[in-house]
GROMACS .gro file of N, CA and C in nm:
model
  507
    1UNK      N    1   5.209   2.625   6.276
    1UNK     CA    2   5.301   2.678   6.371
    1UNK      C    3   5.442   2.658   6.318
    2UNK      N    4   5.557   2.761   6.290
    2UNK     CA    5   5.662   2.776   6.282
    2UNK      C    6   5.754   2.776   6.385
    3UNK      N    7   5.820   2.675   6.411
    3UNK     CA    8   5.969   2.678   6.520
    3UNK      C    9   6.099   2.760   6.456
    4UNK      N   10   6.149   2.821   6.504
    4UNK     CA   11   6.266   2.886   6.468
    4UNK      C   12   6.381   2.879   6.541
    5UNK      N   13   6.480   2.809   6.440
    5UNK     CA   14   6.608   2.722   6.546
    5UNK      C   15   6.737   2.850   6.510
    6UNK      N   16   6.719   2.933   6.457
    6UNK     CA   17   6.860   3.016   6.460
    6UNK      C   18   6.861   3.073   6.575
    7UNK      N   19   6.784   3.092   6.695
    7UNK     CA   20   6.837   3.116   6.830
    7UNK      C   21   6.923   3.009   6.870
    8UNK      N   22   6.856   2.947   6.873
    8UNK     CA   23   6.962   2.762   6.893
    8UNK      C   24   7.041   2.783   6.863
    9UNK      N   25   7.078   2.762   6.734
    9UNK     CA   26   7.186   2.724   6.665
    9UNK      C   27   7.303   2.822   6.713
   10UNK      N   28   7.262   2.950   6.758
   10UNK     CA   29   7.426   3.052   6.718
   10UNK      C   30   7.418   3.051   6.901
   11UNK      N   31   7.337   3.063   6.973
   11UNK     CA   32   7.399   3.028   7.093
   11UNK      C   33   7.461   2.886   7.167
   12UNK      N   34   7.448   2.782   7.035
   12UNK     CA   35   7.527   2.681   7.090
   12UNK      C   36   7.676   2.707   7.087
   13UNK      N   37   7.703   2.794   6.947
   13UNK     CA   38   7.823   2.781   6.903
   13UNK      C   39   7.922   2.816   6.997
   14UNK      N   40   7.845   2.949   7.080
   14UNK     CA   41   7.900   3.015   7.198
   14UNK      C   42   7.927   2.950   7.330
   15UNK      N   43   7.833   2.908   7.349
   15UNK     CA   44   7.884   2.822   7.515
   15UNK      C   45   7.982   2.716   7.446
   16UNK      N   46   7.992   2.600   7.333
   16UNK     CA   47   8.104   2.569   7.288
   16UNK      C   48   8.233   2.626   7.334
   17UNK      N   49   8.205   2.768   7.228
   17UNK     CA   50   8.347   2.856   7.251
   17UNK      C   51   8.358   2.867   7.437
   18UNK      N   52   8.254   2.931   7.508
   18UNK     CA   53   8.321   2.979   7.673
   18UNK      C   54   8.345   2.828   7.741
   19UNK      N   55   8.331   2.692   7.701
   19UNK     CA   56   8.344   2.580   7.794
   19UNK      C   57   8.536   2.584   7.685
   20UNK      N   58   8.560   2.609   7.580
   20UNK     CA   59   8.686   2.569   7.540
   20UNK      C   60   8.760   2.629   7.606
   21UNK      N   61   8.750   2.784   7.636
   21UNK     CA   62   8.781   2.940   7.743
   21UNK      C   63   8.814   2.874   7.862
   22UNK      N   64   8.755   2.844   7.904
   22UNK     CA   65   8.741   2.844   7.997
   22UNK      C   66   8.839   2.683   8.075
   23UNK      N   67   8.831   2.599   8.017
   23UNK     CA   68   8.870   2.466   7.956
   23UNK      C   69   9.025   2.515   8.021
   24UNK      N   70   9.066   2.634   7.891
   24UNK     CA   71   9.248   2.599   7.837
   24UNK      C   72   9.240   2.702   8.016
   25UNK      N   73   9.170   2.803   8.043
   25UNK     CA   74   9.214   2.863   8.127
   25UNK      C   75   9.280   2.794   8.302
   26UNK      N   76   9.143   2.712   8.286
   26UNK     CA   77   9.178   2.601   8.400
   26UNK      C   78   9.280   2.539   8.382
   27UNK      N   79   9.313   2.504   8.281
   27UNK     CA   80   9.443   2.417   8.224
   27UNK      C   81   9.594   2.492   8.246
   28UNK      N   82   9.587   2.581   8.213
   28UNK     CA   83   9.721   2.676   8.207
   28UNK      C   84   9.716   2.733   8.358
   29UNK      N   85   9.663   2.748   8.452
   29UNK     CA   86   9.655   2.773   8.596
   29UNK      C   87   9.768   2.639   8.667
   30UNK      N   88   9.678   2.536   8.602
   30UNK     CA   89   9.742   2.383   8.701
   30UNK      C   90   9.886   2.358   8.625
   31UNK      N   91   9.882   2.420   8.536
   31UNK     CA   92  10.014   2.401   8.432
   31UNK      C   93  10.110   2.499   8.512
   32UNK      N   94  10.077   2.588   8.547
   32UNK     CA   95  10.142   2.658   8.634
   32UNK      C   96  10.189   2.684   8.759
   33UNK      N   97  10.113   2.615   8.812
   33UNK     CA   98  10.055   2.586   8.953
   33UNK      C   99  10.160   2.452   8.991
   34UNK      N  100  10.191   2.345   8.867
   34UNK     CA  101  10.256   2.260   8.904
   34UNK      C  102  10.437   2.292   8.878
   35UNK      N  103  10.424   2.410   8.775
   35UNK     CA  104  10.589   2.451   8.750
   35UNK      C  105  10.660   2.496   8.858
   36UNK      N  106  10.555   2.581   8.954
   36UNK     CA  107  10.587   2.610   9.071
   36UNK      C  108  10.638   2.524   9.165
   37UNK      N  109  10.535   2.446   9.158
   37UNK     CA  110  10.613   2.330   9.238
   37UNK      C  111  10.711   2.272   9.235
   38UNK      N  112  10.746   2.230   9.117
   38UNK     CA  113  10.858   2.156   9.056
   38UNK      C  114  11.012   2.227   9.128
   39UNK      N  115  10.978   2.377   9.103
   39UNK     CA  116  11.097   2.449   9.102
   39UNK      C  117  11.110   2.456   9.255
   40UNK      N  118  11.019   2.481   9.327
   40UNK     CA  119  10.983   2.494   9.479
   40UNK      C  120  11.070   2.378   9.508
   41UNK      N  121  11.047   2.245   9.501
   41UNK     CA  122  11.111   2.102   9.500
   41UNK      C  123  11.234   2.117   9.480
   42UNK      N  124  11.297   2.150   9.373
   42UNK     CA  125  11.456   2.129   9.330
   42UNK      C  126  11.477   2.252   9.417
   43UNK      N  127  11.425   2.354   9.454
   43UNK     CA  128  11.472   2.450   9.546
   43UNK      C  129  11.527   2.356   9.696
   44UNK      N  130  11.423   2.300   9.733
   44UNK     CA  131  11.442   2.252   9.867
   44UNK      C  132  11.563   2.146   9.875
   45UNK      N  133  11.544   2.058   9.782
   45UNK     CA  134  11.635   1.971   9.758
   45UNK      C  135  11.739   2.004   9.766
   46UNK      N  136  11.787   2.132   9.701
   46UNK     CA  137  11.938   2.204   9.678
   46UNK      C  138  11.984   2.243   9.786
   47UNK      N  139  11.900   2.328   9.880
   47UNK     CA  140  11.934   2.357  10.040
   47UNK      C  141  11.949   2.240  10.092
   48UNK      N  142  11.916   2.106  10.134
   48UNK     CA  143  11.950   2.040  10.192
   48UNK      C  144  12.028   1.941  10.155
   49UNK      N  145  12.103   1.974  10.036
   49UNK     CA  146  12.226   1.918   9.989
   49UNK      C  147  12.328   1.997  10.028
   50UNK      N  148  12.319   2.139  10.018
   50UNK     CA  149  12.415   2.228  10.077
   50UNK      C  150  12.423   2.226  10.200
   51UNK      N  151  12.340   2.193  10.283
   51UNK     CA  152  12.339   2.189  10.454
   51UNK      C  153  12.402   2.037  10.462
   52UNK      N  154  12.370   1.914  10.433
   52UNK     CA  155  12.460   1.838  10.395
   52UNK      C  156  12.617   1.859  10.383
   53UNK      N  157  12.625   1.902  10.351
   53UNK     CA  158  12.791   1.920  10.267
   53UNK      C  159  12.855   2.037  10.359
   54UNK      N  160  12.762   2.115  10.410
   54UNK     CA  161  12.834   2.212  10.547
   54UNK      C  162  12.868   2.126  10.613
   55UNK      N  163  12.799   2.066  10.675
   55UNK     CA  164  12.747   1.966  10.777
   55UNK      C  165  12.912   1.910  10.789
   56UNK      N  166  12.918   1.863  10.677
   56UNK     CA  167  13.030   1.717  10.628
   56UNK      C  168  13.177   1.822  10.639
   57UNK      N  169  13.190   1.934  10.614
   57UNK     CA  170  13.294   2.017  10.566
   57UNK      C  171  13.340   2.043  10.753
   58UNK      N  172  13.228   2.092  10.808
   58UNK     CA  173  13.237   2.134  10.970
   58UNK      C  174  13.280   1.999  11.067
   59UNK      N  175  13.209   1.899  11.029
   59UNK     CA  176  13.271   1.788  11.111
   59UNK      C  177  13.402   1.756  11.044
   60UNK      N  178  13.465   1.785  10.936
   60UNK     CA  179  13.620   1.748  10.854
   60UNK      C  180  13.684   1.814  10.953
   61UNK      N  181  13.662   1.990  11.031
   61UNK     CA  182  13.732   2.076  11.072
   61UNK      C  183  13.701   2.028  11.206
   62UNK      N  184  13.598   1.998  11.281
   62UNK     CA  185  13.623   1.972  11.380
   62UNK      C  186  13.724   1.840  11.451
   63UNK      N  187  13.693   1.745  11.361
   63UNK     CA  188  13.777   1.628  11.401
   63UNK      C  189  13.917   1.605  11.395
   64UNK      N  190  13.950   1.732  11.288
   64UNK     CA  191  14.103   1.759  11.307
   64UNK      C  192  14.170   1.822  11.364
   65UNK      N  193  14.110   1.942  11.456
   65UNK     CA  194  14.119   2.008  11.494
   65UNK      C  195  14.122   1.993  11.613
   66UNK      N  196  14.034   1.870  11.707
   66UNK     CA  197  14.024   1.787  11.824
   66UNK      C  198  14.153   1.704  11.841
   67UNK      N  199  14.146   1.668  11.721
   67UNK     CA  200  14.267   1.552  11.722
   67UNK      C  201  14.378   1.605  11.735
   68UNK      N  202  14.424   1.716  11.649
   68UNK     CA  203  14.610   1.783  11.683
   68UNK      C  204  14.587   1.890  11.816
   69UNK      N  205  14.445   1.945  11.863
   69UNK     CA  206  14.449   1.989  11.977
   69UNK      C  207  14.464   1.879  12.155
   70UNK      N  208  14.393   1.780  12.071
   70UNK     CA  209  14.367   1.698  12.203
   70UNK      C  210  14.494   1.633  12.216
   71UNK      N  211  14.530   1.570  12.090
   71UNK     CA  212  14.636   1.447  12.079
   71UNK      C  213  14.740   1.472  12.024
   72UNK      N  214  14.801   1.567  11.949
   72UNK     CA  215  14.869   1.600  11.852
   72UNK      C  216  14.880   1.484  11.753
   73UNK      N  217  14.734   1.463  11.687
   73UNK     CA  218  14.815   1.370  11.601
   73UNK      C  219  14.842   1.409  11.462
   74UNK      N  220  14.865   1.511  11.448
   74UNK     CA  221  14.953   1.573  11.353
   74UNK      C  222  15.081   1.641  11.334
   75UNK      N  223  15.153   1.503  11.414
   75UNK     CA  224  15.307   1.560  11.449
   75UNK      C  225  15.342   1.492  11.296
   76UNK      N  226  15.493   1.625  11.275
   76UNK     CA  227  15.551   1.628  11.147
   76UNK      C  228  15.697   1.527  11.206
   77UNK      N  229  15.673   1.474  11.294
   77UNK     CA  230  15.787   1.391  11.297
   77UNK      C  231  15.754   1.202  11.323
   78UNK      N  232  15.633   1.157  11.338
   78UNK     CA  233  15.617   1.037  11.349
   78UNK      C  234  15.484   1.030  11.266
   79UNK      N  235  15.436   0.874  11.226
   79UNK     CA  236  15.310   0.869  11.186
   79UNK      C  237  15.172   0.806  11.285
   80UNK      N  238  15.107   0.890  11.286
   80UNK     CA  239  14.994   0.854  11.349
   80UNK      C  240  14.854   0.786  11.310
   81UNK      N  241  14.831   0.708  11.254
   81UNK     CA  242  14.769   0.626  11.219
   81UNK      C  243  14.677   0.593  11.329
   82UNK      N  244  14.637   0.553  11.444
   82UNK     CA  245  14.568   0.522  11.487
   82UNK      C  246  14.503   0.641  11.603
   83UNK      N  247  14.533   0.785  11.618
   83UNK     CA  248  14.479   0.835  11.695
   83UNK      C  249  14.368   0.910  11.662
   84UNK      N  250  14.354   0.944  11.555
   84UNK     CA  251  14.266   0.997  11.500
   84UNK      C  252  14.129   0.917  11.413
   85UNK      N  253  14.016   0.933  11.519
   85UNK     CA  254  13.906   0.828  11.497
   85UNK      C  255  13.762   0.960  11.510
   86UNK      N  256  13.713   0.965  11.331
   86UNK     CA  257  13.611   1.030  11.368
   86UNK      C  258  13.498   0.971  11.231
   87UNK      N  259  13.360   1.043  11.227
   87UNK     CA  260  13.297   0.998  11.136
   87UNK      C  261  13.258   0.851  11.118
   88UNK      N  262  13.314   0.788  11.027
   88UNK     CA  263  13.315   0.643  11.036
   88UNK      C  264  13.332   0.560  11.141
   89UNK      N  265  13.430   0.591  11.222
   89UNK     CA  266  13.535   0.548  11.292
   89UNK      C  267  13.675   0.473  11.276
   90UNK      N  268  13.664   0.553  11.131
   90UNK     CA  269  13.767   0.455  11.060
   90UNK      C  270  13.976   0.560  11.142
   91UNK      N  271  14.022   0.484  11.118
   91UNK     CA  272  14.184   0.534  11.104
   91UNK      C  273  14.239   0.571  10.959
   92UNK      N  274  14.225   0.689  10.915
   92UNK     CA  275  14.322   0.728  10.813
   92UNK      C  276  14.466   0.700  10.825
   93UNK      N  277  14.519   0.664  10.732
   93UNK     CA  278  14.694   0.723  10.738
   93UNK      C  279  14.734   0.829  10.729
   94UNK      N  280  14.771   0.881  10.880
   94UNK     CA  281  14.814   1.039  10.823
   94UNK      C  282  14.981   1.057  10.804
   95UNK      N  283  15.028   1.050  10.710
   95UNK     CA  284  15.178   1.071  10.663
   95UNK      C  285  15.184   1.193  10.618
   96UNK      N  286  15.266   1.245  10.678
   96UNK     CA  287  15.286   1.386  10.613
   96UNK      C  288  15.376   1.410  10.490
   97UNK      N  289  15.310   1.513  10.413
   97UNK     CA  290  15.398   1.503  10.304
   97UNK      C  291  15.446   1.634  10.313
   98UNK      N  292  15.616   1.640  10.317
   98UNK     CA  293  15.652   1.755  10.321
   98UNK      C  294  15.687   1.829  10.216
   99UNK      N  295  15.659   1.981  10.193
   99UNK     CA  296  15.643   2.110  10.095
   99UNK      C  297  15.786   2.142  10.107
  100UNK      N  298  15.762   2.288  10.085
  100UNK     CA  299  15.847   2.390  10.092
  100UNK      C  300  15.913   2.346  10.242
  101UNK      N  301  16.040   2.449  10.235
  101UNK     CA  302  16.090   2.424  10.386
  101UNK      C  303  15.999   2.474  10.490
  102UNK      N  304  16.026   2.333  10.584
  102UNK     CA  305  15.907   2.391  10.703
  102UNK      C  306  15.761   2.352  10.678
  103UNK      N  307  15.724   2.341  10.596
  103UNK     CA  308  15.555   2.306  10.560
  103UNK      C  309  15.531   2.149  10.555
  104UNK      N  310  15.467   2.123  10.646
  104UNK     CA  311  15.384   1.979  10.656
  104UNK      C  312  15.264   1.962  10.576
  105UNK      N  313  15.202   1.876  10.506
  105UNK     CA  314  15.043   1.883  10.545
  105UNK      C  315  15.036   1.676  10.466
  106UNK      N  316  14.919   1.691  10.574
  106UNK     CA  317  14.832   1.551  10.614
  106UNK      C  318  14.711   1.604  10.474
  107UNK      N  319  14.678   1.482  10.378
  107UNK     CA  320  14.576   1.449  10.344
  107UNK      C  321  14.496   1.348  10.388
  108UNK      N  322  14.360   1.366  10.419
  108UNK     CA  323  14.283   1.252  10.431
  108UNK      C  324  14.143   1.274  10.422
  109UNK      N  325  14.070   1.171  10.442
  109UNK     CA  326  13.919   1.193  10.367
  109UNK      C  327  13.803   1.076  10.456
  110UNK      N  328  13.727   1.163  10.558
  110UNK     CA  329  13.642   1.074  10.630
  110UNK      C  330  13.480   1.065  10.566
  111UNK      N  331  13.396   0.975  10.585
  111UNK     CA  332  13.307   0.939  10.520
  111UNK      C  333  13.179   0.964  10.661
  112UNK      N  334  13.089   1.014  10.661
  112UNK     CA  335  12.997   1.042  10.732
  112UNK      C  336  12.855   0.958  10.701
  113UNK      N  337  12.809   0.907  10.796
  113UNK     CA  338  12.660   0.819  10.738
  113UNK      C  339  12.718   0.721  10.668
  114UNK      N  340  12.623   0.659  10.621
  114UNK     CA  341  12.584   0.527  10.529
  114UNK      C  342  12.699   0.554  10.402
  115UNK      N  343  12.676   0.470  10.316
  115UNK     CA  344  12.775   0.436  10.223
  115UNK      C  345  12.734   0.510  10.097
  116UNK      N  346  12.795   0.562  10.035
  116UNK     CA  347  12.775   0.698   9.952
  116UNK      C  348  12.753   0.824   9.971
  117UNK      N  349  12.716   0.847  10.094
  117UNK     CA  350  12.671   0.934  10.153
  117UNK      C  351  12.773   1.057  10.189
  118UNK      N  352  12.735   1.139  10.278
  118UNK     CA  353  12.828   1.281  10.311
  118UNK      C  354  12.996   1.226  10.357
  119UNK      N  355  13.075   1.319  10.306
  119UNK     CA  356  13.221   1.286  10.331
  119UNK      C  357  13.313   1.393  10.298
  120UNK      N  358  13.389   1.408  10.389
  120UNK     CA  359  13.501   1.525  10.358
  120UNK      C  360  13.615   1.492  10.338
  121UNK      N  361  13.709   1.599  10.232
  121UNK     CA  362  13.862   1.558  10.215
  121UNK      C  363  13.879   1.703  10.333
  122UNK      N  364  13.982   1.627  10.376
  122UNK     CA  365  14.089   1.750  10.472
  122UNK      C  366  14.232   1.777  10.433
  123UNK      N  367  14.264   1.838  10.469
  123UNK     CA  368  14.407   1.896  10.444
  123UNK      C  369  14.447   1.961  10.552
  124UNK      N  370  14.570   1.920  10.670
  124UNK     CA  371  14.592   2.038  10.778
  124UNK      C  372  14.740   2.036  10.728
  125UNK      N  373  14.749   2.182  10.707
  125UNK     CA  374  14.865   2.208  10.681
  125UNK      C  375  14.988   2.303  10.831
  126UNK      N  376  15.121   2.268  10.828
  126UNK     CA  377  15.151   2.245  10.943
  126UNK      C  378  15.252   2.341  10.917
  127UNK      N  379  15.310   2.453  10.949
  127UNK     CA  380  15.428   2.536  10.923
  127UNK      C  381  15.502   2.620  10.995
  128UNK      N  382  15.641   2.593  10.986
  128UNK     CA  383  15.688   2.645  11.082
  128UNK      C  384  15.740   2.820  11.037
  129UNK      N  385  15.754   2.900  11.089
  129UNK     CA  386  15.783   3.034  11.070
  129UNK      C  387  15.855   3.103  11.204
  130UNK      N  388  15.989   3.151  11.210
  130UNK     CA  389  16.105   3.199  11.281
  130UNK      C  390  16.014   3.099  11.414
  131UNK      N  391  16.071   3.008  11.452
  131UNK     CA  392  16.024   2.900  11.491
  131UNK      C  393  15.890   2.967  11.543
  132UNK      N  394  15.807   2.945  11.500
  132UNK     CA  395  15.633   2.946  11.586
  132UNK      C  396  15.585   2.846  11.431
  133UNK      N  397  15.477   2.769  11.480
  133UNK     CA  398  15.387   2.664  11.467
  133UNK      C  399  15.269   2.738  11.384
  134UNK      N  400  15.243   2.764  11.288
  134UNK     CA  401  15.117   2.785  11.251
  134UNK      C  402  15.013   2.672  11.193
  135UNK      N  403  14.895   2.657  11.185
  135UNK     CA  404  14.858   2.513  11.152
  135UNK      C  405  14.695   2.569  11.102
  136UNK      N  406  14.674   2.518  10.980
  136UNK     CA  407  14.556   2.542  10.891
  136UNK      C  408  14.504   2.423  10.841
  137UNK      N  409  14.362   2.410  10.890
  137UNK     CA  410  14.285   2.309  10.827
  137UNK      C  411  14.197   2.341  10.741
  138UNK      N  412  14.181   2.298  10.631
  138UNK     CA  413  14.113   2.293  10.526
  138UNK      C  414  14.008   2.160  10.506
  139UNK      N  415  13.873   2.202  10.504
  139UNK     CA  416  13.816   2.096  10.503
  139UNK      C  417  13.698   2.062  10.349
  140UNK      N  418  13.689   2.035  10.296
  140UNK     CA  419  13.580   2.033  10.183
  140UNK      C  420  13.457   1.911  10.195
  141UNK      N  421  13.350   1.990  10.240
  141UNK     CA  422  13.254   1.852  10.294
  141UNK      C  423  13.176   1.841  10.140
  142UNK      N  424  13.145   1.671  10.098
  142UNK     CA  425  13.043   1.681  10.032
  142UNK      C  426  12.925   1.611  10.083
  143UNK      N  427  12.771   1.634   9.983
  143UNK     CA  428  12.640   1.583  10.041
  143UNK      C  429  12.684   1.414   9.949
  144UNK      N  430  12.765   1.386   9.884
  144UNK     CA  431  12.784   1.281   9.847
  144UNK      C  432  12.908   1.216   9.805
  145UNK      N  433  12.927   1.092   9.731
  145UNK     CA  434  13.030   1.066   9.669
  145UNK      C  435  13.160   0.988   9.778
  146UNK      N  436  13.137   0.910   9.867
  146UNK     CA  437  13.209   0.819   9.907
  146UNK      C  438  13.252   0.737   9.823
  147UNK      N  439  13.389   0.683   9.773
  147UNK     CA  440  13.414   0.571   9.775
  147UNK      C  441  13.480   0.477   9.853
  148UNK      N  442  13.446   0.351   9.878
  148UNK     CA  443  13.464   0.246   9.977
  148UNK      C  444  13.632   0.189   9.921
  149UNK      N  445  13.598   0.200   9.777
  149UNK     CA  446  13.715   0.089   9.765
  149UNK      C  447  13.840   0.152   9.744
  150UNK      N  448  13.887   0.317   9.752
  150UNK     CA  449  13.955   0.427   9.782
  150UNK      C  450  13.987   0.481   9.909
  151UNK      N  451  13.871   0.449  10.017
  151UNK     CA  452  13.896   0.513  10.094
  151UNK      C  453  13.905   0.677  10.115
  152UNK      N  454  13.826   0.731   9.935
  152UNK     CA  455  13.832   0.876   9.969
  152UNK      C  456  13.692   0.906   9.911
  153UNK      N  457  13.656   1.048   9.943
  153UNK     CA  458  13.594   1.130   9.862
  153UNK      C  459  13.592   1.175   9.736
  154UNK      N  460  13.567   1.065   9.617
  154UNK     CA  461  13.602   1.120   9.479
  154UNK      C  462  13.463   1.064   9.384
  155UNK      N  463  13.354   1.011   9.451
  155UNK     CA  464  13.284   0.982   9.381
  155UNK      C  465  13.180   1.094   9.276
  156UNK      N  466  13.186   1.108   9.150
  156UNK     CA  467  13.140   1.242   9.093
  156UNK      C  468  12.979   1.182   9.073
  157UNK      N  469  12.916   1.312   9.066
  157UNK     CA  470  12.771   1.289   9.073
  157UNK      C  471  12.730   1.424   9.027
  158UNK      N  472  12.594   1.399   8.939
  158UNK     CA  473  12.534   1.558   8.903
  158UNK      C  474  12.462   1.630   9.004
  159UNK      N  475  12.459   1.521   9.166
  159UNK     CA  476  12.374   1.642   9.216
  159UNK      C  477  12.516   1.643   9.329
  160UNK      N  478  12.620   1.663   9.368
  160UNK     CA  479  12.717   1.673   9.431
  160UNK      C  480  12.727   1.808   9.444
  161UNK      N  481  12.731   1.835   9.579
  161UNK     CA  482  12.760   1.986   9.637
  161UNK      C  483  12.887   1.957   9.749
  162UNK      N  484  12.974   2.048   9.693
  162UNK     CA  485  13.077   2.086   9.769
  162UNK      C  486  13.040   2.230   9.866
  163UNK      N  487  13.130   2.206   9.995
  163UNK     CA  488  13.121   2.315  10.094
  163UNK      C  489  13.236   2.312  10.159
  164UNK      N  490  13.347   2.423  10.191
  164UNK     CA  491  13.443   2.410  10.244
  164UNK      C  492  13.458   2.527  10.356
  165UNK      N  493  13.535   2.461  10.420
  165UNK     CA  494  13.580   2.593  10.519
  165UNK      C  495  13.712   2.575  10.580
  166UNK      N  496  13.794   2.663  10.624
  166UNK     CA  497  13.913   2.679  10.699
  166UNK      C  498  13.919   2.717  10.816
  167UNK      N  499  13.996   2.658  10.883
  167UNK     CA  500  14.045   2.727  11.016
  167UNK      C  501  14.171   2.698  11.009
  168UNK      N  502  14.225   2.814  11.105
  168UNK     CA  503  14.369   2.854  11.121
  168UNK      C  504  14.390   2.894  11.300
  169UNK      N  505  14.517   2.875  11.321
  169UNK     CA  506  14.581   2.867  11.424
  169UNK      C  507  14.711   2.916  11.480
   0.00000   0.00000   0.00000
C-alpha cells in the first residue's frame, strides 16, 4: 500500500497563507478601529477645553459688567479696589490707566475653579466722546494657566485655549 502526502503537503502551505490573511486583516481593522478613537478623544477633549475657556471669557464679561452697572466700580476718577468681587472672590486693583484723551481702561485678571485652572484677563475700556460715556469690555477666558504668585492669567501651556468676547455700551 502506497500513502501519498503531496495532497498534504501543498494544502498545508495554504491554510498557513489564509490564517497569515487573515491574521494581518484582523490586525489592521483594530489598528484602525483604535486611530479612530484616539482622534475621537483629542476631538472631545478640544471641545471641552474650548467650552472651558468660553465659560471663563463670559463670566470675565459678566462680572464686569455687573460691577460698573451695579456699582460703578469703574469710575475714572477714584480707585476701587474692593467692590468688585467675582470668581475667586478675590479684589483686583482696578487703577485706571489713562490713554489717549478721554480713554480709561482697567486691567485685571480673575481665576475661576481650583488652582491652575480656568481664568480670564479683562480689559474695560472707558471713553468719553462730545461728553457721552461709552464703555467696552473685553474679556479673554482661558481653560487654563492661572498664576497664584502674579495674580494673573499668564501661565503658557500646550493644551491652552483662549476664547474672547466683547461687549459694548
Amino acid at each position: 500500500m502506497k500513502i501519498s502526502l503531496s495532497k498534504t503537503k501543498k494544502s498545508g502551505g495554504y491554510t498557513l497563507l489564509f490564517a497569515v490573511l487573515v491574521t494581518s486583516l484582523v490586525l489592521s481593522i483594530g489598528i484602525s478601529i483604535l486611530n479612530i478613537s484616539k482622534k475621537e478623544f483629542l476631538l472631545a477633549t478640544s471641545a471641552k477645553d474650548s467650552s472651558i475657556a468660553f465659560y471663563a471669557a463670559d463670566s470675565g464679561v459678566e462680572c464686569a459688567a455687573y460691577g460698573d452697572q451695579r456699582y460703578g466700580t469703574f469710575s475714572t476718577t477714584t480707585d476701587q479696589r474692593s467692590t468688585l468681587r467675582c470668581g475667586s472672590g478675590m479684589s483686583p486693583i482696578l487703577s485706571p490707566t489713562q490713554g489717549p484723551a478721554g480713554v480709561y481702561k482697567f486691567n485685571f485678571s480673575v481665576k475661576f475653579g481650583k488652582e491652575g485652572e480656568s481664568c480670564s484677563n479683562i480689559t474695560v475700556t472707558k471713553e468719553y466722546v462730545n461728553d457721552s460715556l461709552f464703555t467696552t469690555i473685553e474679556s479673554r477666558g482661558y481653560n487654563m494657566g492661572w498664576n497664584s504668585g502674579n495674580s494673573s492669567c499668564d501661565v503658557q501651556g500646550p493644551k491652552k485655549v483662549e476664547r474672547g468676547l466683547r461687549l459694548s455700551y
